[in-house]
mmCIF file of C-alpha atoms in Angstrom:
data_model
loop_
_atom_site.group_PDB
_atom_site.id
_atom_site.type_symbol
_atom_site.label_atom_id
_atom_site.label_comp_id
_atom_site.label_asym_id
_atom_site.label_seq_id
_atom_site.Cartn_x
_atom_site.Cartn_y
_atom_site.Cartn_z
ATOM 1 C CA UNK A 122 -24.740 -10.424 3.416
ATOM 2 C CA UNK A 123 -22.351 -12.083 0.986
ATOM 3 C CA UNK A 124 -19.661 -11.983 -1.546
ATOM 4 C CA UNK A 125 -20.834 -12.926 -4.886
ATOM 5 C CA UNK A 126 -17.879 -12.188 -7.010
ATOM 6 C CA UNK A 127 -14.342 -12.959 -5.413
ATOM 7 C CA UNK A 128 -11.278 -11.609 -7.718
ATOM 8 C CA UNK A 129 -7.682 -13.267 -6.484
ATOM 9 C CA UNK A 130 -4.610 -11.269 -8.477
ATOM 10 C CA UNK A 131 -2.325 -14.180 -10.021
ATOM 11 C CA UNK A 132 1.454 -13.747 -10.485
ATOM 12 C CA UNK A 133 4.126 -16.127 -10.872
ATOM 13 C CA UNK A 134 6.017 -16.240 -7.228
ATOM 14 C CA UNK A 135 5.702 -19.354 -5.391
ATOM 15 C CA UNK A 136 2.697 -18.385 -3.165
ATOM 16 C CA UNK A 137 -0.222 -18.011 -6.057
ATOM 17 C CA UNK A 138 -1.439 -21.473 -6.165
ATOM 18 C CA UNK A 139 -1.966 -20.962 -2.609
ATOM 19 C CA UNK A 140 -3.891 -17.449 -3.021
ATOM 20 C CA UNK A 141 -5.673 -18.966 -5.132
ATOM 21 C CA UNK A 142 -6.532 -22.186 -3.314
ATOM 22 C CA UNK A 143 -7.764 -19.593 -0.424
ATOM 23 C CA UNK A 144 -9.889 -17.569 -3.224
ATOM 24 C CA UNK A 145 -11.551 -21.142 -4.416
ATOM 25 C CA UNK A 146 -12.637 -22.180 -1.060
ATOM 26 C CA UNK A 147 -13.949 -18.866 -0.129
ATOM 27 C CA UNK A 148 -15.855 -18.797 -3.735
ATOM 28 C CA UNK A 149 -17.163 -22.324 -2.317
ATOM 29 C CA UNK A 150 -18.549 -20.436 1.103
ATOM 30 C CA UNK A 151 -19.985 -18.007 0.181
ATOM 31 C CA UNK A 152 -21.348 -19.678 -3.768
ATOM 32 C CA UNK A 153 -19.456 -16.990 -5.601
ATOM 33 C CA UNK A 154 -18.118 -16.690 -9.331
ATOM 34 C CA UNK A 155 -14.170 -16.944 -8.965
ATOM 35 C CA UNK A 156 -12.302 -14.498 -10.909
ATOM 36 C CA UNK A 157 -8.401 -14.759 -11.701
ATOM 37 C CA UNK A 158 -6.683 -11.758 -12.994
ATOM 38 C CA UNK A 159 -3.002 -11.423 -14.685
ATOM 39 C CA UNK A 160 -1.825 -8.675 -16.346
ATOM 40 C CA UNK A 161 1.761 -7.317 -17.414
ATOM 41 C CA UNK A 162 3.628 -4.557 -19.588
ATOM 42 C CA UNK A 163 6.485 -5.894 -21.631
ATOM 43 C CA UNK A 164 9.844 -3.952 -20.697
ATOM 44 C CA UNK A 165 11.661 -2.463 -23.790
ATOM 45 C CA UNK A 166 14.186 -0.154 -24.686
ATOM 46 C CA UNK A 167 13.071 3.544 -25.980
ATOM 47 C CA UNK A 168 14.113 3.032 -29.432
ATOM 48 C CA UNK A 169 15.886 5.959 -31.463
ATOM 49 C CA UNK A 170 13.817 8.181 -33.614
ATOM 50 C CA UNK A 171 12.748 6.798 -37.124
ATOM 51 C CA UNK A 172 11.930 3.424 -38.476
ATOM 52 C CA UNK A 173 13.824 0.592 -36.836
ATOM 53 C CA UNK A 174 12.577 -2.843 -37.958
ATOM 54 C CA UNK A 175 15.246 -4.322 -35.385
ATOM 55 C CA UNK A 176 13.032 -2.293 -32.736
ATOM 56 C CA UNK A 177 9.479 -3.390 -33.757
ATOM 57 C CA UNK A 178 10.660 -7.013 -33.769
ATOM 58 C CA UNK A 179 12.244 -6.643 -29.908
ATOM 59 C CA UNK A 180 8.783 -5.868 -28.958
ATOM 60 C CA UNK A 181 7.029 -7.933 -30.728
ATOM 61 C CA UNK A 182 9.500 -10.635 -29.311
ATOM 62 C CA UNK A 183 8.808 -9.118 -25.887
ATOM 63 C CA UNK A 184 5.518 -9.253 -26.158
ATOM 64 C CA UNK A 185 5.518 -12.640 -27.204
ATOM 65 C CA UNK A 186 7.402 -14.003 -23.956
ATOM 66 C CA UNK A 187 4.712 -11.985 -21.590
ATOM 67 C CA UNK A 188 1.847 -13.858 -23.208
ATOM 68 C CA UNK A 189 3.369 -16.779 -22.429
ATOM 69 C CA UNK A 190 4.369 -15.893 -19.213
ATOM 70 C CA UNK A 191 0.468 -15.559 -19.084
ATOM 71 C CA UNK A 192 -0.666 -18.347 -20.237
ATOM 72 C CA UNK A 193 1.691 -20.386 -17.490
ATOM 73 C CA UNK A 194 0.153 -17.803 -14.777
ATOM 74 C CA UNK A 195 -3.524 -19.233 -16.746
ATOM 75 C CA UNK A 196 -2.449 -22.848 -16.092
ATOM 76 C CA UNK A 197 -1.757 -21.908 -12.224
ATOM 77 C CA UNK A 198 -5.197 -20.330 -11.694
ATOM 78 C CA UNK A 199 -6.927 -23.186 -13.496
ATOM 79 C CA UNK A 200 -5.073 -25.814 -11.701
ATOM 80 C CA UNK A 201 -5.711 -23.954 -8.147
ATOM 81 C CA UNK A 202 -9.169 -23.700 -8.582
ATOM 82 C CA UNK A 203 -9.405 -27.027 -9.162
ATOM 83 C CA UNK A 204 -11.975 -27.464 -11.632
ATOM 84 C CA UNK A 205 -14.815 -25.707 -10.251
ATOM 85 C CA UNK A 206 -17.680 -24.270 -12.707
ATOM 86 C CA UNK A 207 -18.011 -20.513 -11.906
ATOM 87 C CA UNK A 208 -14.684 -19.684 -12.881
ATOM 88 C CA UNK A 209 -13.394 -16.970 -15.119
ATOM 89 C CA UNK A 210 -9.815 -15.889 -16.374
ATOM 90 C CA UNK A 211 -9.329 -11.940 -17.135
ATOM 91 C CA UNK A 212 -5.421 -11.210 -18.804
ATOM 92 C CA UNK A 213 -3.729 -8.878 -21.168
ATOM 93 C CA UNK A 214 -0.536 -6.638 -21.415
ATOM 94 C CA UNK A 215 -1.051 -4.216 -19.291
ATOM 95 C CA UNK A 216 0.088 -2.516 -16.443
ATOM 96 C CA UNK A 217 -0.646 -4.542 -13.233
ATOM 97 C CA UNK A 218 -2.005 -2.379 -11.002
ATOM 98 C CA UNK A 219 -4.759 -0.244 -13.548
ATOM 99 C CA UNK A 220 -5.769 -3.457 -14.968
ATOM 100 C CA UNK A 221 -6.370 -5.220 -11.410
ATOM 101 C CA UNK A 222 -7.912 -2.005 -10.247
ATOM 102 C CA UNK A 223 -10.348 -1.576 -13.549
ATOM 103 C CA UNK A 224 -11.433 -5.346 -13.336
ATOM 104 C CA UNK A 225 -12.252 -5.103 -9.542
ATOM 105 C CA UNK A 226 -15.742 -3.421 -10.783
ATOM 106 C CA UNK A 227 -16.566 -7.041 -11.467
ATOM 107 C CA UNK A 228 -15.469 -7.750 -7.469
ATOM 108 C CA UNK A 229 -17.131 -8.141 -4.286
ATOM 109 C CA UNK A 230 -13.875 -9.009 -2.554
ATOM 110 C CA UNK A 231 -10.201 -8.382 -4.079
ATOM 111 C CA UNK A 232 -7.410 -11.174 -2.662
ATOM 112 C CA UNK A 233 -3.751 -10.591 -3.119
ATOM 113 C CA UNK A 234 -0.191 -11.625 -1.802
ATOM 114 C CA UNK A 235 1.977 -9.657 0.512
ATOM 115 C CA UNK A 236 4.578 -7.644 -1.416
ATOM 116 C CA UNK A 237 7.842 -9.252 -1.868
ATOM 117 C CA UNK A 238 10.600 -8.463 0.211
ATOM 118 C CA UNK A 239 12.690 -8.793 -2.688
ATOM 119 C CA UNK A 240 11.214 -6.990 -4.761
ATOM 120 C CA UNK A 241 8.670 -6.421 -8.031
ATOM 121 C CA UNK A 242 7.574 -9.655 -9.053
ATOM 122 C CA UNK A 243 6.008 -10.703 -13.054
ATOM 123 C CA UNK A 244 2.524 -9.496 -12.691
ATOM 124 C CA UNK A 245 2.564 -8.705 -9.020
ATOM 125 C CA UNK A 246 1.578 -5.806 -7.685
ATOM 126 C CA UNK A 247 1.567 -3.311 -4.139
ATOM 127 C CA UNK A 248 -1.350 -3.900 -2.193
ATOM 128 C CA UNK A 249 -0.451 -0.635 -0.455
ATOM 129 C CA UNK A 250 -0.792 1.172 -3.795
ATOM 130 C CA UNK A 251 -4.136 -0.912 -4.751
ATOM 131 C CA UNK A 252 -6.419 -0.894 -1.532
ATOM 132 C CA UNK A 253 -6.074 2.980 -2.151
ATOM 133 C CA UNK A 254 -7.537 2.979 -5.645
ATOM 134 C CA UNK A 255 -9.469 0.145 -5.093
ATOM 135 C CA UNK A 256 -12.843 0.817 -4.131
ATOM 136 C CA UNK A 257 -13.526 -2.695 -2.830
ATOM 137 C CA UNK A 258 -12.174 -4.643 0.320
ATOM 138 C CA UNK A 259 -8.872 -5.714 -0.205
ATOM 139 C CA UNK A 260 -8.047 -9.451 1.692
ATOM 140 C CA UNK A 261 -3.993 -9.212 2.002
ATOM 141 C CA UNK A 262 -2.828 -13.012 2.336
ATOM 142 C CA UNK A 263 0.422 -13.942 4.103
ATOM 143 C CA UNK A 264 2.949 -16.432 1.989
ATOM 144 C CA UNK A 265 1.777 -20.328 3.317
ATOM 145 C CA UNK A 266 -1.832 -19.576 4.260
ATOM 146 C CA UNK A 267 -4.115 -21.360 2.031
ATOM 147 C CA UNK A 268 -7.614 -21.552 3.415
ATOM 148 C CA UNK A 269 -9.048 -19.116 5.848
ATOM 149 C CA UNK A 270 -12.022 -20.530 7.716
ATOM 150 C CA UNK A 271 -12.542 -17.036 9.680
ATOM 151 C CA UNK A 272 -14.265 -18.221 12.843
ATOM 152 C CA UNK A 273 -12.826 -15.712 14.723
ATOM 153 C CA UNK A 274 -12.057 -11.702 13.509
ATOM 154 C CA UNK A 275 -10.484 -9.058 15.379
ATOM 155 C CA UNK A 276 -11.758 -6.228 14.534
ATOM 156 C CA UNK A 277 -8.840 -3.115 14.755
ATOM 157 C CA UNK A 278 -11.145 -0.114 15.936
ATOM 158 C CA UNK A 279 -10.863 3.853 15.745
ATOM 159 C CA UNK A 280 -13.912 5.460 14.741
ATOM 160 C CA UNK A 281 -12.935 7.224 11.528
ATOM 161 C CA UNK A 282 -14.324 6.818 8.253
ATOM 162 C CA UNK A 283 -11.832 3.984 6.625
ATOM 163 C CA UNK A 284 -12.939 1.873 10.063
ATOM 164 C CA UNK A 285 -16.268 1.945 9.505
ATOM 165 C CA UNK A 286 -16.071 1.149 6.105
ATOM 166 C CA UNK A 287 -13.796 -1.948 6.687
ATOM 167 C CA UNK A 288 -16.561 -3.548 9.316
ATOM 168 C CA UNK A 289 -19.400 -2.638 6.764
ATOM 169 C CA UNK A 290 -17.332 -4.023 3.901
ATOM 170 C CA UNK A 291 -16.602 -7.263 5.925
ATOM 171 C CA UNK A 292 -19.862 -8.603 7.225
ATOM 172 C CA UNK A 293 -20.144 -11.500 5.209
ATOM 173 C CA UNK A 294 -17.346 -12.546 7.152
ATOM 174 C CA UNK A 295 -18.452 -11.134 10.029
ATOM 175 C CA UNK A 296 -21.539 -12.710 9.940
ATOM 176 C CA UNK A 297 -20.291 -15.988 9.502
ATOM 177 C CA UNK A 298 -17.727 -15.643 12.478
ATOM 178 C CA UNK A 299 -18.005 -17.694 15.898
ATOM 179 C CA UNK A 300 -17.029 -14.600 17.239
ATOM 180 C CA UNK A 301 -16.154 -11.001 16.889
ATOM 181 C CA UNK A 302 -13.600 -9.152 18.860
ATOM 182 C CA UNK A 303 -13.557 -5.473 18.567
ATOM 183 C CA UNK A 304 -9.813 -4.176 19.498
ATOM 184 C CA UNK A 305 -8.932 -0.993 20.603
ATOM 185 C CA UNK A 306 -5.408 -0.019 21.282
ATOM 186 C CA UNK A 307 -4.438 1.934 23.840
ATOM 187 C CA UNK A 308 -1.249 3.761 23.234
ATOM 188 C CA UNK A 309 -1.272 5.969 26.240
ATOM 189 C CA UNK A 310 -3.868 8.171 25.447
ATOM 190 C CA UNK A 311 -6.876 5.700 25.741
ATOM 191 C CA UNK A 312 -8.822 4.434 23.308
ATOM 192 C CA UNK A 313 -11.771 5.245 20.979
ATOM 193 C CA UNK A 314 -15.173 4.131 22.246
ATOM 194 C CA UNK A 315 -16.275 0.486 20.577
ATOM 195 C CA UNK A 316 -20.313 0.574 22.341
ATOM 196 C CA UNK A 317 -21.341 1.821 19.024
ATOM 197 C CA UNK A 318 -19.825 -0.188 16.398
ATOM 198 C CA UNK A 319 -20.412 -3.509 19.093
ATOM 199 C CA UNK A 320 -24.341 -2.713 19.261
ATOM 200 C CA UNK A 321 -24.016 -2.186 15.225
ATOM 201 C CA UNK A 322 -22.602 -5.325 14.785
ATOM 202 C CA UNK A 323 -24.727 -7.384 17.530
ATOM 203 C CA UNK A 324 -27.849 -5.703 15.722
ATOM 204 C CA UNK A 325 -26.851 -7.844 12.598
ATOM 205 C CA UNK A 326 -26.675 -10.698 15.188
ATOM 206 C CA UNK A 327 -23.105 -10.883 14.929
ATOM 207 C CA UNK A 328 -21.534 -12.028 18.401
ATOM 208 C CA UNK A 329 -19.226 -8.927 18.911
ATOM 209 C CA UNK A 330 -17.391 -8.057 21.968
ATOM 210 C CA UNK A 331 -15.103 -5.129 22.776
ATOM 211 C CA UNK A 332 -11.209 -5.739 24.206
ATOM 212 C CA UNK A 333 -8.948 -2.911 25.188
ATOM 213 C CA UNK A 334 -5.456 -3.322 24.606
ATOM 214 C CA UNK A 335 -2.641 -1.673 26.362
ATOM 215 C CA UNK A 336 0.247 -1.281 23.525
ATOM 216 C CA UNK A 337 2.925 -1.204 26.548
ATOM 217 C CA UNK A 338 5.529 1.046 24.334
ATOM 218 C CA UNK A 339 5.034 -1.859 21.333
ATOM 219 C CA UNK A 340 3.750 -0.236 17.710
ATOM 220 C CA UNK A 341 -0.088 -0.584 17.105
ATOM 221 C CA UNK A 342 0.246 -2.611 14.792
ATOM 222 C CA UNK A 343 2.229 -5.321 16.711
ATOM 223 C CA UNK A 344 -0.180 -5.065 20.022
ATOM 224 C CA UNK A 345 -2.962 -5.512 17.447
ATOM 225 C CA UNK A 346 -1.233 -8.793 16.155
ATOM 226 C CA UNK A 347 -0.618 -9.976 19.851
ATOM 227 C CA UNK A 348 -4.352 -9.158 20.610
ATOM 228 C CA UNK A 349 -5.398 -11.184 17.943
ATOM 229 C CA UNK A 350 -3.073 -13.976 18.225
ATOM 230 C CA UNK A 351 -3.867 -13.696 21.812
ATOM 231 C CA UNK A 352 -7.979 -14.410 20.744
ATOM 232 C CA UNK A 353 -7.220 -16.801 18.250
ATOM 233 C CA UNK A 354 -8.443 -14.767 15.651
ATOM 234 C CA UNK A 355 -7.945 -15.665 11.924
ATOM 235 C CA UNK A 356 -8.484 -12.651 10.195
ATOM 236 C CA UNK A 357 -7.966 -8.861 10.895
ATOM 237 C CA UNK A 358 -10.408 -6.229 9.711
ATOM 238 C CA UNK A 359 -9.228 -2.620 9.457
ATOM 239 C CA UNK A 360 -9.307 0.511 7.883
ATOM 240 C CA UNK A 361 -6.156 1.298 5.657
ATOM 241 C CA UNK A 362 -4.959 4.692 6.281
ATOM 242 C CA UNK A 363 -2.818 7.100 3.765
ATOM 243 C CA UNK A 364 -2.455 9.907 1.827
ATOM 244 C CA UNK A 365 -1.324 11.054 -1.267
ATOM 245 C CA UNK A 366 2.086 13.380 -2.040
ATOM 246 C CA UNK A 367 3.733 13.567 -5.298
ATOM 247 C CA UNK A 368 1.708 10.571 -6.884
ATOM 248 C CA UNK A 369 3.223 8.103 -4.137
ATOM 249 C CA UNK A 370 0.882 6.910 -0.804
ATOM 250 C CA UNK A 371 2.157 8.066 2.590
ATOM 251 C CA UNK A 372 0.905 5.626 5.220
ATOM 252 C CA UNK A 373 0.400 5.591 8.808
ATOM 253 C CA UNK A 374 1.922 3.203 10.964
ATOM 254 C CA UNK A 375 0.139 0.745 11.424
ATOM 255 C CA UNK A 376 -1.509 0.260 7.801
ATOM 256 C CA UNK A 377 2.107 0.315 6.307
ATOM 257 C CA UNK A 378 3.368 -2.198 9.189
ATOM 258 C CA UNK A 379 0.434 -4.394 8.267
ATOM 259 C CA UNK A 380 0.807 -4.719 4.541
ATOM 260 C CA UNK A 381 4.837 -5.562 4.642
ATOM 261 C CA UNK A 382 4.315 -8.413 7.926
ATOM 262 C CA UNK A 383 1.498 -8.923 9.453
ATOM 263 C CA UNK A 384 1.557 -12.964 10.350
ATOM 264 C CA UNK A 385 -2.252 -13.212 9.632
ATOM 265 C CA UNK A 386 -4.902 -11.994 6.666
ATOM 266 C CA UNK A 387 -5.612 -8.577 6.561
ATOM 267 C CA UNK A 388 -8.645 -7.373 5.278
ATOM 268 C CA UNK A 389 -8.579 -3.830 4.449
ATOM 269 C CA UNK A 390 -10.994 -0.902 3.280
ATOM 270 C CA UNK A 391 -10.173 2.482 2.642
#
């Protein structure tokens, strides 16, 4: 159980050389290639019907200033990964998000940023939008984290489909956990049964134990932080939950609170 192939998206805030130190020493762990990806659209004008040399030149211009926008976003990947030998660089003008989510079929494990608060950043994109499409696990990193050591995970469980494939899609980590901690919330209502997914996991000799948490009136997705605060954990595993209406991602609570603040990395399957 392992990651060969770790892909960390690159953009130009001031948290990438970080995501990217993270990527490098996770690469190191588990011996896999490390693969930075940058891509962006230039912004232009619609020009007016007919030939308009003035409008082929603004492009071109444009253009110009995202490749080098590119290259600078290059120079932060290769400086972050600090010279190791299984590295690769994937860029071009594109859209963001279809050009990180066409590259992942190189991936084992996808790494992004949180979305900024202040909005669309050069080359940045959603991570609410991507671990949809993705196909792949999807490791969110909080701003100032730079190395994740995960030797203890809290798992977030309800027995639906995107759960179980976030604790399949995590057991390299899993496996290479002190400890396991399989949260269930309890909102009120009780709480789905964890014997199941705690003898799956022990079965792969993963030390996995179940805690029920009383929410107390607090959102899931906070009690679920205080849980795993509470356990020390580094890393939360959980299924991202959402559906589609009119081309845009509706998601539930605690998937949406998750991506915009959660204080600790989020890995994520859907």
């Amino acid at each position: 159980m392992t990651y060969a192939s770790i892909m960390v998206a690159v953009d130009l805030s001031a948290g990438a050389r970080e995501r990217v130190h993270l990527a490098g020493h996770l690469a190191d762990d588990f011996r896999a290639r490390l693969i930075g990806v940058a891509a962006e659209e230039a912004s232009y004008a619609v020009p007016p019907v007919g030939p308009i040399p003035a409008s082929a030149y603004a492009l071109a211009a444009n253009n110009e200033l995202i490749l080098n926008d590119l290259k600078r976003a290059h120079a932060v990947f290769e400086a972050a990964a600090g010279g190791r030998s299984r590295v690769e660089w994937r860029s071009n003008l594109d859209f963001p998000l279809p050009f990180l989510i066409g590259q992942a079929a190189a991936a084992d494990l996808v790494v992004v940023g949180r979305k900024s608060p202040s909005g669309p950043l050069l080359f940045s994109v959603d991570p609410g939008d991507l671990v949809m499409h993705l196909g792949r696990p999807l490791l969110v990193v909080p701003p100032g984290i730079d190395h994740l050591d995960v030797r203890r995970v809290a798992v977030g469980w309800k027995n639906t489909r995107e759960a179980r494939r976030a604790v399949r899609d995590a057991l390299p980590f899993l496996s290479r956990a002190s400890r396991v901690i399989v949260v269930s919330i309890d909102e009120g209502q009780g709480t789905d049964d964890t014997a199941d997914v705690v003898s799956f996991l022990q079965a792969h000799d993963i030390d996995a134990t179940a805690l029920r948490w009383e929410a107390g009136g607090a959102a899931t997705s906070q009690a679920l932080v205080e849980a795993a605060s509470e356990q020390a954990a580094d890393l939360i595993v959980l299924g991202a939950y959402g559906h589609g209406r009119l081309r845009e991602w509706v998601f539930g609570g605690v998937t949406r609170d998750l991506l915009a603040g959660a204080p600790i990395s989020c890995l994520m399957s859907h």
